[in-house]
Amino acid sequence: MSGYWDPHIERMPLKDLHALQEDRLKSIVRYVYDHSAFYRQRFKDAGVEPGDIKSLADVTKLPFTRKVDLRDTYPTGMFSAPKSQVVRYHVSSGTTGKPTVVGYTRGDIETWSESLARALTSIGLGRDDTIQVAYGYGLFTGGLGLHYGAERIGAAVLPIGTGSTERQIELMQDLGTTAIACTPSYFLHIMEVAEKMGVSIQEDTNLKAGIFGAEPWSIETRKRIEEGTGINAYDIYGTSEISGPLCTECMQQKGIHIWGDIFLTEVIDPKTGEPVDDGERGELVFTTLHKFALPLIRYRIGDLSVMTNEVCECGRTHPRILRIMGRTDDMLIIRGINVFPSQVESVLMKIPEVGDHWEIIVDRKGVLDMMTVKVELTEKGFSDKIGDLMRLKKKVSKELKGVLNIAAEVDLVEPGTIPRSMGKAKRVTDNRKV
Ligand code: DLL
């Protein structure tokens, strides 16, 4: 088992952690009320004042905030700190709408780095490690976020960013990279390119850990990565609004530790906004307890997960969320049935003939929704015999129908034909919306 970066905080008895959260909640509510016209108005509309927040349970008196609020107040209308205290901006790519801008004070960058230092230590990394940061640098939070966290623990950082896949593999060998941080879909591509170059990640590199996130990925994909390379693949979570990548699983790989001194996490029913029970699935809502340029109060993040407050076997007391199963707005409704891309991934990754890359295409023919799942086969799974392909197509369709409860058209394609992504993979094309 790995050590702790900040044992006092990470193992804090729950009673003390809750007391700290309560103090910080009261302070941040007062702070946003005093510093942000946006929050003052929101609180006024909801009929709540800072003095009404007397305990943790009172958080539910506060109004929710959402991504649309950041868009409506673009670029910095939700900030609580004056410009003179802001030392950095990041900007979301805006693939699902107008971009959103997030900002940091020096202290916010410090908290972000500390949070990642705890996380990286919890997966066994330290000053003897070389961490290859292959998330995008720049406006995306992944590259710089991991960079600061990795430097904080004294590891050597290789700030390569995305792309140049052959170079990634060469440098991984030359510099003895022990951990890589990138999207899981990009790592699958790195594995593929390494194989083509005749490099065995297991035999020819020192890689022992992957820090994979920024997009949904299934347990089955983890299994493929771990079995294919001998590394441990850890889930890392965060969103630009809450700073960027912040929290990971520990070596137990039983959920992502969400640092309770930094966030108050709620899980709600996305339809009613009411809290769900511990262990029930719902939408994550974060209140940032220790962030000052852009504090977020009851921010509905849109991601669906399950939270547990059970103390982890690693000794960390902070709540954990289980693998993100998608976003509320990722969910496709096909002929009235809810389909999450993550369900499709789980089915496909269990079928050995299926490669690592796939896509969902949704069309509307007349009044009927049609879902096509385009599936790339592995070299071994690919056959030029029609009979073999037909049998496989039937098998994939049957497995998908078993889980999704609707029929999908399956389109088997040759290895290497689906475009590879260096960052977040785009798995779904919904032609109904355009
Ligand atoms: O993706 C921050 C990040 C960078 C996380 C590097 C992890 C590693 P955004 O671009 O704002 O920020 O996108 C955030 O990505 O709301 C989730 O829907 C999704 N996401 C992030 N991590 C995971 C994960 C970064 N581990 C959005 N599993 C979030 C599933 C994830 N989805």
XYZ file of C-alpha atoms and ligand atoms in Angstrom:
466
model
C 0.000 0.000 0.000
C 1.203 3.477 -0.827
C 1.837 6.198 1.710
C -0.093 9.420 2.108
C 0.774 12.884 0.863
C -1.104 14.605 3.667
C -1.973 11.913 6.234
C -3.610 14.355 8.635
C -6.224 15.429 6.069
C -6.541 12.181 4.153
C -7.246 10.043 7.222
C -9.153 12.676 9.170
C -11.892 11.088 11.298
C -15.271 11.646 9.635
C -16.523 13.718 12.529
C -13.632 16.170 12.108
C -13.949 16.150 8.330
C -17.630 17.058 8.604
C -16.828 19.839 11.069
C -14.224 21.212 8.653
C -16.711 20.988 5.768
C -19.320 22.807 7.805
C -16.945 25.647 8.631
C -15.795 25.952 5.065
C -19.345 25.806 3.699
C -20.417 28.690 5.901
C -17.350 30.718 4.896
C -17.640 30.125 1.163
C -21.347 30.979 1.162
C -20.576 34.221 2.967
C -17.650 34.865 0.597
C -19.656 34.472 -2.635
C -22.489 36.543 -1.192
C -20.083 39.344 -0.364
C -18.067 39.177 -3.598
C -20.341 38.105 -6.437
C -23.370 39.994 -7.727
C -24.399 36.789 -9.510
C -24.663 34.780 -6.268
C -26.219 37.628 -4.314
C -29.036 37.771 -6.841
C -29.386 33.971 -6.945
C -29.622 33.752 -3.163
C -32.112 36.591 -3.120
C -34.279 34.829 -5.718
C -34.166 31.661 -3.615
C -34.919 33.590 -0.411
C -31.762 32.453 1.341
C -29.016 34.364 3.112
C -25.600 33.280 4.356
C -26.890 33.311 7.946
C -29.383 30.540 7.050
C -26.540 28.084 6.510
C -25.907 26.762 10.000
C -25.061 23.123 9.308
C -24.016 20.858 6.430
C -27.603 19.748 5.947
C -28.572 23.355 5.209
C -26.728 23.115 1.897
C -30.021 21.998 0.334
C -31.454 25.461 1.023
C -29.044 26.889 -1.537
C -30.023 27.156 -5.206
C -28.342 24.984 -7.840
C -26.005 26.405 -10.455
C -25.356 24.916 -13.882
C -23.107 25.177 -16.925
C -25.686 27.435 -18.552
C -25.001 30.012 -15.810
C -21.337 30.094 -16.810
C -22.374 30.500 -20.435
C -24.909 33.213 -19.671
C -22.348 35.190 -17.706
C -19.530 34.585 -20.226
C -16.676 35.234 -19.802
C -16.179 36.039 -16.106
C -19.556 37.118 -14.722
C -19.598 34.315 -12.136
C -16.141 35.079 -10.759
C -15.937 36.152 -7.132
C -12.347 37.412 -7.105
C -11.229 40.661 -8.750
C -9.050 40.464 -11.860
C -5.968 41.463 -9.838
C -6.162 38.140 -7.962
C -6.633 35.908 -10.994
C -3.407 34.235 -12.119
C -4.711 31.798 -14.740
C -7.617 31.060 -17.055
C -8.623 27.834 -18.736
C -11.318 27.682 -21.377
C -13.493 24.709 -22.252
C -13.491 23.565 -25.841
C -17.136 24.412 -26.249
C -18.000 21.224 -28.145
C -21.419 21.174 -26.502
C -22.100 24.895 -26.773
C -20.499 28.265 -26.139
C -17.115 27.957 -24.403
C -16.857 28.529 -20.670
C -14.028 30.318 -18.917
C -12.693 29.257 -15.535
C -10.196 31.197 -13.440
C -7.814 30.605 -10.544
C -6.188 32.642 -7.823
C -2.687 31.655 -6.751
C -4.276 29.837 -3.832
C -6.639 27.956 -6.160
C -3.682 26.647 -8.181
C -2.091 25.614 -4.885
C -5.218 23.688 -3.801
C -5.468 22.037 -7.213
C -1.821 20.920 -7.097
C -2.197 19.629 -3.529
C -5.270 17.673 -4.468
C -3.423 15.978 -7.308
C -0.336 15.449 -5.161
C -2.517 13.453 -2.753
C -4.059 11.551 -5.662
C -0.778 10.699 -7.375
C 0.740 9.600 -4.071
C -2.292 7.373 -3.484
C -1.456 5.399 -6.624
C 2.078 4.846 -5.474
C 3.873 7.595 -7.394
C 6.626 9.755 -5.944
C 9.954 11.416 -6.576
C 11.464 8.347 -8.238
C 8.847 8.398 -10.964
C 8.822 9.888 -14.428
C 5.355 10.966 -15.443
C 4.597 11.473 -19.111
C 1.800 14.003 -19.359
C 0.037 13.272 -22.627
C -3.107 15.270 -21.950
C -3.453 18.453 -23.967
C -1.562 21.476 -22.628
C -3.015 24.937 -23.062
C -6.623 25.912 -22.566
C -7.586 22.348 -21.580
C -7.009 21.687 -17.877
C -5.583 18.164 -18.278
C -1.974 18.943 -19.248
C -1.119 21.768 -16.860
C -3.170 20.232 -14.051
C -1.298 16.935 -14.072
C 1.957 18.795 -14.676
C 1.664 20.822 -11.462
C 0.520 17.801 -9.451
C 3.386 15.657 -10.727
C 5.976 18.358 -9.991
C 4.493 18.840 -6.548
C 5.307 15.234 -5.574
C 8.815 15.643 -6.940
C 8.368 13.330 -9.915
C 10.106 14.166 -13.184
C 7.555 15.428 -15.683
C 7.722 14.807 -19.391
C 5.367 17.495 -20.711
C 4.793 15.975 -24.128
C 1.095 16.778 -24.581
C -1.016 14.911 -27.103
C 0.038 13.517 -30.450
C 3.376 12.400 -31.967
C 2.537 8.906 -30.894
C 5.741 7.246 -32.084
C 7.759 9.888 -30.261
C 5.693 9.220 -27.141
C 6.782 5.597 -27.274
C 10.433 6.363 -28.031
C 10.697 8.868 -25.185
C 8.842 6.519 -22.876
C 11.634 4.023 -23.497
C 14.539 6.479 -23.500
C 13.537 8.306 -20.313
C 12.137 5.296 -18.505
C 8.636 6.741 -18.060
C 6.911 4.971 -15.175
C 3.463 6.561 -15.457
C 1.501 8.100 -18.276
C -1.451 10.446 -18.047
C -3.782 10.668 -21.050
C -7.287 9.785 -22.142
C -7.948 6.030 -22.133
C -8.851 6.167 -25.835
C -5.488 7.765 -26.625
C -3.668 5.131 -24.587
C -5.422 2.402 -26.604
C -3.993 4.098 -29.676
C -0.520 4.251 -28.098
C -0.775 0.490 -27.441
C -1.666 -0.095 -31.068
C 1.194 2.036 -32.391
C 3.669 0.414 -29.975
C 2.674 -2.977 -31.311
C 3.237 -1.807 -34.890
C 6.657 -0.465 -33.878
C 7.502 -3.851 -32.363
C 7.672 -2.368 -28.840
C 6.185 -4.370 -26.008
C 5.026 -1.944 -23.317
C 5.342 -4.730 -20.778
C 8.826 -5.923 -21.762
C 10.481 -2.882 -23.303
C 9.344 -0.011 -21.054
C 9.217 0.757 -17.313
C 5.598 1.860 -17.447
C 3.678 0.736 -14.362
C 0.718 3.084 -14.111
C -1.746 4.930 -16.311
C -3.784 7.906 -15.127
C -6.749 7.781 -17.422
C -9.803 10.008 -17.541
C -11.434 13.068 -19.108
C -13.885 10.733 -20.847
C -16.001 7.761 -19.803
C -14.326 4.358 -19.954
C -15.512 1.000 -18.747
C -14.172 -1.657 -16.405
C -13.796 -3.850 -19.513
C -11.528 -1.270 -21.150
C -9.472 -1.134 -17.963
C -9.114 -4.906 -18.142
C -7.962 -4.742 -21.759
C -5.385 -2.082 -20.961
C -4.084 -3.842 -17.858
C -3.931 -7.265 -19.489
C -2.416 -5.867 -22.681
C 0.399 -3.969 -20.980
C 0.838 -5.218 -17.412
C 0.300 -1.699 -16.012
C -2.269 -0.569 -13.451
C -4.861 1.695 -15.035
C -6.294 4.280 -12.626
C -9.347 6.428 -13.139
C -8.908 10.193 -12.737
C -11.835 12.569 -12.560
C -12.446 16.255 -12.692
C -14.027 18.943 -14.801
C -12.763 22.357 -15.746
C -15.456 24.011 -13.606
C -14.159 22.419 -10.408
C -10.543 23.239 -11.469
C -9.655 20.337 -13.766
C -8.404 16.812 -13.038
C -8.353 16.552 -9.255
C -9.111 13.142 -7.854
C -8.166 9.557 -8.634
C -8.747 6.090 -7.380
C -6.199 4.793 -4.900
C -4.392 1.494 -5.363
C -7.511 -0.376 -4.226
C -9.201 0.768 -7.454
C -12.539 0.917 -5.688
C -13.795 4.387 -6.522
C -12.410 7.873 -6.867
C -11.607 9.698 -3.625
C -13.254 13.112 -3.732
C -11.378 15.262 -1.230
C -13.951 16.359 1.308
C -12.007 19.350 2.572
C -12.134 20.778 -0.962
C -15.614 19.712 -2.076
C -18.965 19.034 -0.640
C -20.423 16.361 -2.887
C -24.103 15.583 -3.241
C -25.831 13.056 -5.467
C -29.303 14.008 -6.604
C -32.088 12.613 -8.702
C -31.612 14.561 -11.957
C -35.366 14.806 -12.461
C -36.460 16.013 -9.033
C -33.273 17.575 -7.686
C -33.811 15.627 -4.440
C -30.877 13.798 -2.806
C -30.636 10.047 -3.455
C -29.553 7.551 -0.765
C -25.903 6.650 -0.265
C -25.086 4.003 -2.880
C -27.849 5.055 -5.304
C -27.069 6.387 -8.746
C -27.685 10.053 -9.494
C -26.233 13.312 -10.739
C -23.185 14.730 -8.998
C -23.468 18.171 -7.452
C -20.349 19.889 -6.172
C -19.879 22.826 -3.871
C -16.275 23.973 -3.954
C -15.265 24.653 -0.362
C -11.830 26.086 -0.981
C -11.698 27.841 -4.324
C -11.845 31.596 -4.570
C -11.632 32.972 -8.121
C -14.648 30.974 -9.275
C -16.301 29.209 -6.354
C -19.237 27.056 -7.329
C -22.221 26.555 -5.129
C -24.293 23.399 -5.694
C -23.017 23.086 -9.218
C -24.882 20.410 -11.180
C -22.106 18.827 -13.090
C -24.265 16.580 -15.239
C -22.218 13.421 -14.550
C -23.939 10.337 -13.247
C -22.328 8.262 -10.539
C -22.785 6.583 -7.197
C -21.244 7.909 -4.007
C -20.166 5.945 -0.977
C -19.193 7.344 2.396
C -17.653 4.068 3.574
C -14.055 4.461 4.667
C -11.765 2.926 2.028
C -9.456 -0.002 2.801
C -6.566 2.378 2.123
C -7.530 4.316 5.239
C -8.679 7.472 3.480
C -11.910 8.714 4.981
C -13.082 10.990 2.172
C -16.139 10.016 0.119
C -15.666 8.017 -3.054
C -17.573 8.083 -6.304
C -17.751 5.022 -8.483
C -16.888 5.031 -12.171
C -18.744 7.802 -13.991
C -21.335 6.129 -16.141
C -21.883 9.090 -18.416
C -23.482 12.477 -18.402
C -27.163 13.193 -18.154
C -26.818 14.858 -21.542
C -24.881 11.862 -23.016
C -27.888 9.683 -22.677
C -29.442 8.849 -26.003
C -33.124 8.194 -26.177
C -33.672 5.703 -28.959
C -37.277 4.820 -29.631
C -38.054 5.873 -26.090
C -35.345 3.723 -24.523
C -32.465 5.268 -22.616
C -29.083 4.229 -23.948
C -25.755 5.266 -22.466
C -22.679 4.988 -24.687
C -20.900 3.463 -21.677
C -23.265 0.461 -21.845
C -22.315 -0.086 -25.475
C -18.626 0.088 -24.578
C -19.041 -2.460 -21.783
C -20.707 -4.940 -24.132
C -18.219 -4.503 -26.948
C -15.086 -4.721 -24.823
C -16.144 -8.167 -23.590
C -16.083 -9.587 -27.130
C -12.534 -10.678 -28.012
C -12.908 -10.237 -31.790
C -13.902 -6.601 -31.279
C -11.082 -4.042 -31.386
C -10.745 -1.008 -29.151
C -12.507 1.515 -31.370
C -16.217 1.944 -32.034
C -18.838 4.552 -32.836
C -22.559 5.035 -32.454
C -24.507 6.713 -35.225
C -28.134 7.652 -34.707
C -30.461 8.544 -37.553
C -34.142 9.042 -37.952
C -35.829 7.184 -40.806
C -39.342 8.589 -41.105
C -40.526 8.518 -37.517
C -38.245 5.729 -36.415
C -34.919 6.166 -34.629
C -32.192 3.909 -35.972
C -29.018 3.188 -34.058
C -25.973 1.850 -35.843
C -22.989 0.621 -33.887
C -19.867 0.704 -36.026
C -17.395 -1.766 -34.637
C -13.782 -2.158 -35.600
C -12.484 -5.710 -35.472
C -9.075 -6.851 -34.279
C -6.615 -8.273 -36.823
C -7.385 -11.722 -35.419
C -11.133 -11.160 -35.332
C -11.246 -9.942 -38.909
C -11.993 -12.554 -41.532
C -12.477 -12.428 -45.276
C -15.049 -15.206 -45.007
C -18.562 -13.769 -45.220
C -19.941 -16.613 -43.074
C -17.579 -15.782 -40.183
C -18.442 -12.109 -40.354
C -22.180 -12.804 -40.419
C -21.865 -15.029 -37.350
C -19.895 -12.364 -35.521
C -22.329 -9.627 -36.498
C -25.179 -11.716 -35.111
C -23.284 -12.292 -31.885
C -22.534 -8.577 -31.396
C -26.172 -7.651 -32.156
C -27.452 -10.227 -29.704
C -25.164 -9.101 -26.895
C -26.063 -5.449 -27.478
C -29.781 -6.205 -27.527
C -29.446 -8.188 -24.301
C -28.110 -5.157 -22.468
C -29.750 -2.231 -24.251
C -33.178 -3.760 -24.859
C -33.303 -2.358 -28.358
C -32.023 -3.650 -31.665
C -29.026 -1.887 -33.153
C -27.675 -2.275 -36.650
C -24.110 -3.574 -36.348
C -21.565 -2.519 -38.906
C -18.297 -4.481 -38.680
C -15.326 -2.663 -40.128
C -11.689 -3.497 -40.792
C -8.982 -2.784 -38.236
C -7.639 0.767 -38.426
C -10.642 2.367 -40.131
C -12.228 4.349 -37.277
C -10.417 7.659 -36.668
C -8.202 7.649 -33.550
C -8.405 10.427 -31.006
C -5.551 12.077 -29.144
C -7.854 13.690 -26.593
C -11.458 12.940 -25.778
C -12.876 10.389 -28.198
C -16.008 11.364 -30.080
C -18.065 8.187 -30.007
C -21.540 9.397 -30.885
C -22.924 11.084 -33.971
C -26.566 11.914 -33.534
C -27.891 12.980 -36.919
C -31.367 13.553 -35.510
C -30.389 16.855 -33.980
C -29.009 18.463 -37.122
O -11.892 16.566 -18.773
C -10.736 17.429 -16.813
C -9.872 16.229 -16.796
C -8.643 16.251 -17.417
C -10.281 15.084 -16.125
C -7.823 15.129 -17.385
C -9.477 13.965 -16.057
C -8.230 14.003 -16.694
P -13.639 18.978 -18.968
O -13.034 19.109 -20.307
O -14.328 20.145 -18.359
O -12.546 18.574 -17.910
O -14.633 17.759 -19.033
C -15.254 17.297 -17.899
O -15.386 15.043 -18.744
O -17.939 16.344 -16.645
C -17.130 14.172 -17.440
O -18.293 14.147 -18.234
C -15.926 13.812 -18.293
N -14.937 13.103 -17.475
C -13.835 13.586 -16.891
N -13.175 12.591 -16.238
C -13.909 11.462 -16.411
C -13.772 10.113 -15.980
C -11.758 17.446 -17.944
N -12.745 9.693 -15.248
C -16.143 16.137 -18.239
N -14.752 9.250 -16.343
C -16.818 15.577 -16.999
C -15.795 9.649 -17.084
C -15.032 11.797 -17.190
N -15.974 10.893 -17.530
